[in-house]
Coordinates of C-alpha atoms (C1' of nucleotides) in Angstrom, one line a residue:
Chain A
M1 CA 93.4 116.2 89.1
T2 CA 94.9 117.8 85.9
A3 CA 98.3 119.4 86.3
Q4 CA 96.8 122.9 85.7
K5 CA 94.1 122.4 88.3
D6 CA 96.7 121.1 90.7
I7 CA 98.7 124.3 90.4
R8 CA 95.6 126.3 90.9
M9 CA 94.6 124.3 94.0
K10 CA 98.2 124.6 95.4
A11 CA 98.1 128.4 95.1
R12 CA 94.7 128.5 96.9
A13 CA 95.9 126.1 99.5
E14 CA 98.9 128.2 100.3
I15 CA 96.6 131.0 101.5
F16 CA 94.7 128.6 103.8
K17 CA 97.9 127.1 105.1
A18 CA 99.2 130.5 106.0
L19 CA 96.0 131.1 108.0
G20 CA 96.2 127.7 109.6
H21 CA 98.2 128.6 112.7
P22 CA 96.8 130.2 115.8
A23 CA 99.5 132.9 116.0
R24 CA 99.2 133.9 112.4
L25 CA 95.4 133.9 112.6
A26 CA 95.6 136.1 115.7
M27 CA 97.9 138.5 113.9
V28 CA 95.5 138.7 110.9
V29 CA 92.6 139.4 113.2
A30 CA 94.6 142.2 114.9
L31 CA 95.6 143.6 111.6
G32 CA 91.9 143.8 110.7
D33 CA 91.7 147.0 112.8
G34 CA 94.7 148.6 111.1
E35 CA 98.4 148.3 110.6
L36 CA 100.8 147.3 113.4
C37 CA 104.5 147.0 113.8
V38 CA 106.2 143.7 114.6
C39 CA 106.8 144.6 118.3
E40 CA 103.0 145.2 118.7
L41 CA 102.2 141.9 117.0
Q42 CA 104.7 140.2 119.3
E43 CA 102.9 141.4 122.3
I44 CA 99.7 140.1 120.9
V45 CA 100.9 136.6 120.2
G46 CA 103.5 136.4 123.0
S47 CA 106.2 134.3 121.3
D48 CA 109.8 135.1 120.5
M49 CA 110.2 137.9 118.1
S50 CA 112.1 135.7 115.7
T51 CA 109.2 133.3 115.6
V52 CA 106.8 136.2 115.0
S53 CA 109.0 137.4 112.2
K54 CA 108.9 134.0 110.5
H55 CA 105.1 133.9 110.8
L56 CA 104.9 137.3 109.2
T57 CA 107.1 136.1 106.3
V58 CA 104.7 133.3 105.7
L59 CA 101.7 135.7 105.7
R60 CA 103.6 138.1 103.4
H61 CA 104.6 135.3 101.1
A62 CA 101.0 134.2 100.8
G63 CA 100.0 137.7 99.9
L64 CA 97.8 138.1 103.0
V65 CA 99.7 141.1 104.4
D66 CA 101.8 144.0 103.1
A67 CA 105.0 145.2 104.8
D68 CA 106.2 148.8 105.0
K69 CA 109.4 149.9 106.7
R70 CA 109.3 153.3 108.3
G71 CA 112.4 154.2 110.3
K72 CA 113.5 151.3 112.5
Q73 CA 110.1 149.7 112.5
M74 CA 108.3 147.4 110.0
F75 CA 104.6 147.9 109.7
Y76 CA 102.3 145.2 108.5
A77 CA 98.9 145.7 107.0
L78 CA 96.1 143.3 106.1
R79 CA 95.7 142.9 102.4
L80 CA 93.1 140.1 102.0
R81 CA 90.3 141.8 103.9
C82 CA 87.7 139.1 103.1
A83 CA 89.6 136.8 105.4
V84 CA 88.0 138.7 108.3
E85 CA 84.5 138.1 106.9
F86 CA 85.1 134.4 106.4
L87 CA 86.3 134.3 110.0
H88 CA 82.9 135.5 111.1
C89 CA 81.3 132.6 109.3
V90 CA 83.8 130.2 110.8
D91 CA 83.0 131.5 114.3
R92 CA 79.2 131.0 113.7
A93 CA 79.9 127.4 112.7
L94 CA 82.1 126.9 115.8
E95 CA 79.4 128.3 118.1
E96 CA 76.7 126.1 116.6
R97 CA 79.0 123.1 117.2
S98 CA 79.7 124.0 120.9
Q99 CA 76.0 124.5 121.6
S100 CA 75.0 121.1 120.3
Chain B
M1 CA 97.8 135.8 124.0
T2 CA 95.5 134.8 126.9
A3 CA 94.8 131.1 127.3
Q4 CA 91.2 131.5 126.3
K5 CA 92.0 133.5 123.2
D6 CA 94.6 130.8 122.3
I7 CA 92.0 128.1 122.5
R8 CA 89.7 130.1 120.3
M9 CA 92.4 130.8 117.7
K10 CA 93.4 127.1 117.7
A11 CA 89.8 126.1 116.9
R12 CA 89.6 128.6 114.1
A13 CA 93.1 127.6 112.8
E14 CA 92.0 123.9 112.6
I15 CA 89.5 124.9 109.9
F16 CA 92.0 126.7 107.9
K17 CA 94.5 123.9 108.3
A18 CA 92.0 121.5 107.0
L19 CA 91.5 123.6 103.9
G20 CA 95.3 124.1 103.5
H21 CA 95.9 121.1 101.2
P22 CA 95.3 121.1 97.4
A23 CA 93.5 117.7 97.5
R24 CA 91.3 118.7 100.4
L25 CA 90.5 122.0 98.8
A26 CA 89.7 120.3 95.5
M27 CA 87.3 118.0 97.3
V28 CA 85.6 120.9 99.1
V29 CA 85.1 122.7 95.8
A30 CA 83.7 119.6 94.2
L31 CA 81.3 119.1 97.1
G32 CA 80.1 122.6 96.6
D33 CA 77.9 121.2 93.8
G34 CA 76.4 118.4 96.0
E35 CA 77.4 115.3 97.9
L36 CA 79.8 112.7 96.4
C37 CA 81.0 109.3 97.5
V38 CA 84.6 108.5 98.3
C39 CA 85.2 106.8 94.9
E40 CA 84.0 109.9 93.0
L41 CA 86.2 112.1 95.2
Q42 CA 89.1 109.8 94.5
E43 CA 88.7 110.2 90.8
I44 CA 88.7 114.0 91.3
V45 CA 92.0 114.2 93.3
G46 CA 93.6 111.1 91.7
S47 CA 95.5 109.7 94.8
D48 CA 95.3 106.4 96.5
M49 CA 91.9 105.8 98.1
S50 CA 93.4 105.4 101.6
T51 CA 95.0 108.8 101.2
V52 CA 91.6 110.3 100.1
S53 CA 89.9 108.7 103.1
K54 CA 92.4 110.2 105.5
H55 CA 91.9 113.6 104.0
L56 CA 88.2 113.2 104.4
T57 CA 88.7 112.3 108.0
V58 CA 90.6 115.7 108.5
L59 CA 87.7 117.6 106.8
R60 CA 85.1 115.8 108.9
H61 CA 87.0 116.3 112.1
A62 CA 87.2 120.1 111.3
G63 CA 83.4 120.1 110.8
L64 CA 83.7 121.1 107.1
V65 CA 81.9 118.1 105.8
D66 CA 79.3 115.6 106.9
A67 CA 79.5 111.9 106.2
D68 CA 76.5 109.6 105.5
K69 CA 76.8 105.9 104.9
R70 CA 74.2 104.4 102.5
G71 CA 74.8 100.8 101.6
K72 CA 78.4 100.1 100.7
Q73 CA 79.1 103.7 100.0
M74 CA 79.9 106.7 102.1
F75 CA 78.6 110.0 100.9
Y76 CA 80.2 113.3 101.9
A77 CA 78.5 116.7 101.8
L78 CA 79.8 120.2 102.3
R79 CA 78.8 121.7 105.6
L80 CA 80.6 125.1 105.8
R81 CA 79.2 126.6 102.6
C82 CA 80.8 130.0 103.1
A83 CA 84.1 128.4 102.3
V84 CA 83.1 128.5 98.7
E85 CA 82.4 132.2 98.8
F86 CA 85.7 132.9 100.5
L87 CA 87.4 130.9 97.7
H88 CA 86.0 133.3 95.2
C89 CA 87.6 136.2 97.0
V90 CA 90.9 134.3 97.2
D91 CA 90.7 133.6 93.5
R92 CA 90.2 137.3 92.8
A93 CA 93.3 138.1 94.9
L94 CA 95.4 135.5 93.1
E95 CA 94.3 136.8 89.7
E96 CA 95.3 140.4 90.6
R97 CA 98.6 139.1 91.7
S98 CA 99.3 137.1 88.5
Q99 CA 98.4 140.1 86.4
S100 CA 100.9 142.5 88.1
Chain C
dG1 C1' 79.0 81.4 106.0
dG2 C1' 82.1 82.8 101.9
dG3 C1' 83.0 86.2 98.4
dT4 C1' 83.2 90.7 96.9
dC5 C1' 83.1 95.7 96.8
dA6 C1' 83.7 100.4 99.3
dT7 C1' 86.0 102.4 102.8
dT8 C1' 88.9 102.9 106.9
dT9 C1' 92.9 101.9 109.8
dG10 C1' 97.7 101.0 111.0
dG11 C1' 102.6 100.9 109.8
dT12 C1' 106.5 103.1 108.0
dC13 C1' 109.2 106.5 105.9
dA14 C1' 110.5 111.0 103.8
dA15 C1' 109.6 115.7 103.9
dG16 C1' 107.8 119.9 106.0
dT17 C1' 106.8 122.9 110.2
dG18 C1' 107.4 125.6 114.5
dG19 C1' 110.1 127.2 118.1
dC20 C1' 114.1 129.0 120.4
dA21 C1' 118.8 131.0 120.5
dA22 C1' 122.6 133.2 118.4
dA23 C1' 124.3 135.9 114.7
dA24 C1' 123.5 139.2 111.0
dT25 C1' 121.3 143.3 109.0
dA26 C1' 119.3 147.9 109.0
dT27 C1' 118.4 152.3 110.8
dA28 C1' 118.6 156.1 113.9
dC29 C1' 121.2 158.9 117.2
dG30 C1' 124.9 160.8 119.9
Chain D
dC1 C1' 132.2 156.1 113.9
dG2 C1' 130.2 153.4 117.9
dT3 C1' 126.1 152.2 120.1
dA4 C1' 121.3 151.1 120.9
dT5 C1' 117.0 149.5 118.8
dA6 C1' 113.9 146.8 115.6
dT7 C1' 113.7 143.1 112.7
dT8 C1' 115.4 139.2 109.9
dT9 C1' 118.2 135.2 109.0
dT10 C1' 120.4 130.9 110.2
dG11 C1' 121.1 126.6 112.6
dC12 C1' 119.4 123.1 115.0
dC13 C1' 115.9 119.9 117.1
dA14 C1' 111.5 117.9 118.1
dC15 C1' 107.2 117.1 116.2
dT16 C1' 103.7 116.7 112.6
dT17 C1' 102.1 115.6 107.9
dG18 C1' 101.3 113.2 103.7
dA19 C1' 102.0 109.2 100.8
dC20 C1' 101.7 104.5 99.9
dC21 C1' 101.0 99.6 101.0
dA22 C1' 98.9 96.0 103.5
dA23 C1' 95.5 94.5 106.6
dA24 C1' 91.0 95.2 108.8
dT25 C1' 86.1 96.5 108.9
dG26 C1' 81.4 96.8 107.2
dA27 C1' 77.7 95.9 103.9
dC28 C1' 75.6 93.5 100.4
dC29 C1' 74.7 89.1 97.6
dC30 C1' 74.6 84.2 96.8

DNA sequence: GGGTCATTTGGTCAAGTGGCAAAATATACG
DNA sequence: CGTATATTTTGCCACTTGACCAAATGACCC
């Protein structure tokens, strides 16, 4: 793998890595229906808020979500919408597998 | 997160985790053009063959690729083709980011 | 069977990740 | 200003991951 190609692959892999955790994936799915604040996301995933916040940092760093502070609350919104479409394809594959 | 939803998210996350490594991603991209044997994949990613083999185990376990032994060689083929499409969307997002 | 080639498996080690709890920061409100 | 609320940061620990080497497996060839 050339150095340039490796850098490219690393950048791409960062996005997949960010999506490679159940809690982060659940948050991305939830954000597919519109922006949510951290406290709402915490209820969805059910872990400590500090943990949720760290996960959100990962998603933000990967460019998957945008953050917007309004008052005391921080609202997160999904940026890479095609992730939701890909999830549908993933779900179809998982269903096929569970049937066979 | 309910227990059932958690299981579902874990299954989905496994697929993203499998794609969340530069070498594995490079292999998936290469396999997008047709099946390849381990030795060919090794040339593409450039690491030790045992390392490549372990990465392939991860991809196979996640259901992303199929393995087929013919003679001395093991051929791998891409199973989840929509991964390639999603990568195009990811690339567009990465380009937008690098421009701004 | 013995030799060789392609691949996988097991061992070991350094580095990275995830989770919780406590402390820090930021913002509104009286 | 002091207090309450929402979120982030830091520290620490257990666990997982990825890389390489060496050894094992499996398939072909003589």
